[in-house]
Every structure is written in C-alpha cells, then in structure tokens.
GROMACS .gro file of C-alpha atoms in nm:
model
  143
    1MET     CA    1   2.115  -3.042   0.149
    2GLY     CA    2   2.294  -2.739   0.292
    3ILE     CA    3   2.220  -2.508  -0.002
    4ALA     CA    4   1.854  -2.607   0.000
    5TYR     CA    5   1.827  -2.527   0.372
    6ALA     CA    6   2.004  -2.194   0.322
    7LYS     CA    7   1.769  -2.099   0.037
    8PHE     CA    8   1.469  -2.206   0.246
    9GLN     CA    9   1.585  -1.983   0.533
   10GLU     CA   10   1.641  -1.697   0.289
   11MET     CA   11   1.297  -1.723   0.134
   12TRP     CA   12   1.102  -1.805   0.451
   13PRO     CA   13   1.287  -1.657   0.748
   14ASP     CA   14   1.185  -1.740   1.101
   15PRO     CA   15   0.931  -1.474   1.206
   16ARG     CA   16   1.048  -1.495   1.568
   17GLN     CA   17   1.391  -1.359   1.476
   18LYS     CA   18   1.447  -0.987   1.424
   19MET     CA   19   1.574  -0.875   1.088
   20PRO     CA   20   1.884  -0.670   1.171
   21SER     CA   21   1.889  -0.443   0.866
   22GLN     CA   22   1.524  -0.338   0.860
   23LEU     CA   23   1.351  -0.069   1.057
   24GLU     CA   24   1.011  -0.183   1.168
   25VAL     CA   25   0.737   0.003   0.985
   26ASP     CA   26   0.401  -0.117   1.109
   27PHE     CA   27   0.174  -0.074   0.808
   28ARG     CA   28  -0.128  -0.227   0.981
   29ASN     CA   29  -0.179   0.061   1.227
   30GLY     CA   30  -0.145   0.347   0.982
   31PRO     CA   31   0.117   0.620   0.976
   32THR     CA   32   0.290   0.713   1.301
   33PHE     CA   33   0.387   1.060   1.178
   34ASP     CA   34   0.173   1.354   1.075
   35PRO     CA   35   0.078   1.310   0.708
   36MET     CA   36   0.132   1.684   0.653
   37LEU     CA   37   0.488   1.676   0.791
   38GLY     CA   38   0.719   1.811   0.522
   39PHE     CA   39   0.439   1.953   0.307
   40PRO     CA   40   0.422   2.329   0.376
   41ASN     CA   41   0.130   2.390   0.136
   42GLY     CA   42  -0.064   2.088   0.251
   43ARG     CA   43  -0.139   1.769   0.073
   44LYS     CA   44  -0.442   1.640  -0.114
   45GLU     CA   45  -0.617   1.357   0.067
   46ARG     CA   46  -0.700   1.050  -0.137
   47GLU     CA   47  -1.069   0.986  -0.179
   48MET     CA   48  -1.238   0.666  -0.281
   49PRO     CA   49  -1.394   0.705  -0.628
   50LEU     CA   50  -1.686   0.478  -0.535
   51THR     CA   51  -1.876   0.457  -0.211
   52HIS     CA   52  -1.905   0.133  -0.019
   53ASP     CA   53  -2.268   0.093  -0.126
   54GLU     CA   54  -2.179   0.136  -0.493
   55MET     CA   55  -1.911  -0.131  -0.464
   56VAL     CA   56  -2.155  -0.368  -0.293
   57ASP     CA   57  -2.418  -0.300  -0.561
   58ALA     CA   58  -2.160  -0.372  -0.832
   59ARG     CA   59  -2.079  -0.700  -0.651
   60LEU     CA   60  -1.709  -0.628  -0.649
   61PRO     CA   61  -1.490  -0.887  -0.478
   62PHE     CA   62  -1.325  -0.768  -0.156
   63GLU     CA   63  -0.977  -0.768  -0.311
   64ASN     CA   64  -1.093  -0.517  -0.578
   65ARG     CA   65  -1.257  -0.266  -0.343
   66ASP     CA   66  -0.979  -0.012  -0.351
   67TYR     CA   67  -0.888   0.319  -0.514
   68CYS     CA   68  -0.911   0.162  -0.861
   69ALA     CA   69  -1.259   0.017  -0.817
   70HIS     CA   70  -1.416   0.256  -1.068
   71LYS     CA   71  -1.178   0.138  -1.342
   72TYR     CA   72  -1.253  -0.224  -1.256
   73VAL     CA   73  -1.629  -0.158  -1.280
   74HIS     CA   74  -1.583  -0.007  -1.629
   75TYR     CA   75  -1.379  -0.310  -1.731
   76LEU     CA   76  -1.645  -0.551  -1.601
   77GLN     CA   77  -1.919  -0.356  -1.780
   78CYS     CA   78  -1.728  -0.380  -2.106
   79MET     CA   79  -1.675  -0.752  -2.057
   80THR     CA   80  -2.045  -0.816  -1.992
   81GLU     CA   81  -2.171  -0.592  -2.275
   82SER     CA   82  -1.940  -0.724  -2.546
   83GLY     CA   83  -1.988  -1.062  -2.702
   84PHE     CA   84  -1.752  -1.357  -2.693
   85PHE     CA   85  -1.579  -1.276  -3.022
   86ALA     CA   86  -1.542  -0.910  -2.928
   87LYS     CA   87  -1.358  -1.022  -2.615
   88LEU     CA   88  -1.126  -1.232  -2.829
   89ALA     CA   89  -1.068  -0.935  -3.059
   90GLY     CA   90  -0.959  -0.727  -2.761
   91LYS     CA   91  -1.246  -0.482  -2.741
   92CYS     CA   92  -1.196  -0.430  -2.365
   93ASP     CA   93  -0.818  -0.414  -2.372
   94HIS     CA   94  -0.822  -0.036  -2.324
   95ASP     CA   95  -1.031  -0.064  -2.006
   96GLN     CA   96  -0.812  -0.343  -1.875
   97HIS     CA   97  -0.501  -0.135  -1.950
   98GLU     CA   98  -0.648   0.164  -1.760
   99TYR     CA   99  -0.726  -0.058  -1.462
  100ASN     CA  100  -0.376  -0.208  -1.462
  101ASP     CA  101  -0.220   0.140  -1.483
  102CYS     CA  102  -0.432   0.256  -1.190
  103MET     CA  103  -0.322  -0.045  -0.984
  104LYS     CA  104   0.041   0.023  -1.073
  105GLU     CA  105   0.013   0.389  -0.968
  106ASP     CA  106  -0.159   0.287  -0.644
  107THR     CA  107   0.118   0.038  -0.568
  108ILE     CA  108   0.387   0.298  -0.636
  109LEU     CA  109   0.211   0.548  -0.410
  110ARG     CA  110   0.192   0.289  -0.129
  111TRP     CA  111   0.565   0.216  -0.175
  112LYS     CA  112   0.640   0.586  -0.150
  113GLU     CA  113   0.434   0.617   0.169
  114TRP     CA  114   0.614   0.318   0.322
  115GLU     CA  115   0.951   0.463   0.224
  116ARG     CA  116   0.854   0.802   0.374
  117GLU     CA  117   0.757   0.632   0.700
  118ARG     CA  118   1.085   0.438   0.706
  119ARG     CA  119   1.292   0.751   0.645
  120LEU     CA  120   1.106   0.942   0.916
  121LEU     CA  121   1.174   0.656   1.159
  122GLU     CA  122   1.544   0.673   1.070
  123ARG     CA  123   1.536   1.050   1.120
  124ARG     CA  124   1.374   1.011   1.461
  125LYS     CA  125   1.637   0.753   1.557
  126ARG     CA  126   1.919   0.991   1.457
  127ARG     CA  127   1.759   1.282   1.645
  128ILE     CA  128   1.718   1.068   1.958
  129ALA     CA  129   2.085   0.965   1.937
  130LYS     CA  130   2.189   1.332   1.916
  131GLY     CA  131   1.962   1.426   2.206
  132LEU     CA  132   1.743   1.659   2.001
  133GLU     CA  133   1.427   1.461   2.065
  134PRO     CA  134   1.306   1.258   2.366
  135ASP     CA  135   1.286   0.882   2.326
  136PRO     CA  136   0.915   0.785   2.310
  137SER     CA  137   0.989   0.430   2.427
  138LEU     CA  138   1.142   0.558   2.755
  139GLN     CA  139   0.860   0.796   2.841
  140THR     CA  140   0.626   0.671   3.109
  141GLN     CA  141   0.255   0.680   3.056
  142THR     CA  142   0.072   0.891   3.309
  143ALA     CA  143  -0.295   0.824   3.350
   0.00000   0.00000   0.00000
C-alpha cells in the first residue's frame, strides 16, 4: 500500500503545497517581462492566420481555434470533399501531417516562451539577491 500511495502523491500532488524546486511562472496572466527584452532588432509578433469570424463560419471547435486553425480547415475540407475510399487510401494524409507539424511547432514555441519566462524570473531573483534590482514584492503601492 505504501508504494501505491507514494506513486499517487507523485502523480497527483497536493495543490495546497508549494513545489520547492519550481519557480512559479503564471501562464494565465501573460508574460511579466517585456517581450522585446533581449531582442535588439525587435521580434516578429505572431498573428492569427484566420479571424474569429472565419473560424466561427468554418464551425471550428473551440480547442482548434489557435495558430494552426488554417491547416485544420484545409484538412477538414479535404476530408469532406474526398469520398470514403479516398480517406482509407490516405488522400488527406498530407494535410493532416501539415496540421500536426504546425501543432508541434506551436507547442515548441510555447515551451520556449515558458522557459524564457522562467529564466528571466531566475535572473531577477539573482539580481535582487545581489542588490542590483529592487524587490517588487517589498515595494508599497502608492495610490
């Protein structure tokens, strides 16, 4: 029973306890640092390939309304235009492969952004410890 409990605690830790080895990156509120920090020549902003109205008109599910929506629309068009036997023969495999590659690249880019945020938080923590930067948690809010 002990190993089962240990594995359960490992897979589903108590959310009330702090994880000691992780810095807390809050991905729900967006980046806390300037997105152009560390990019002297600037950085290209990501744009949605389809507008919200186009995604609604295409009846895309909410989970597919992302940066790869245009690839998913092409895949759905291929699936609806081809017959049953063409689907079995793999006529739309190329479109599905393009969509999967786009999703993979998007996931990797989100990982890189999360890792950048984590490293910048570590950098801020080191600079606060050295006294090079004021601690934002100790500053009082003046209104």
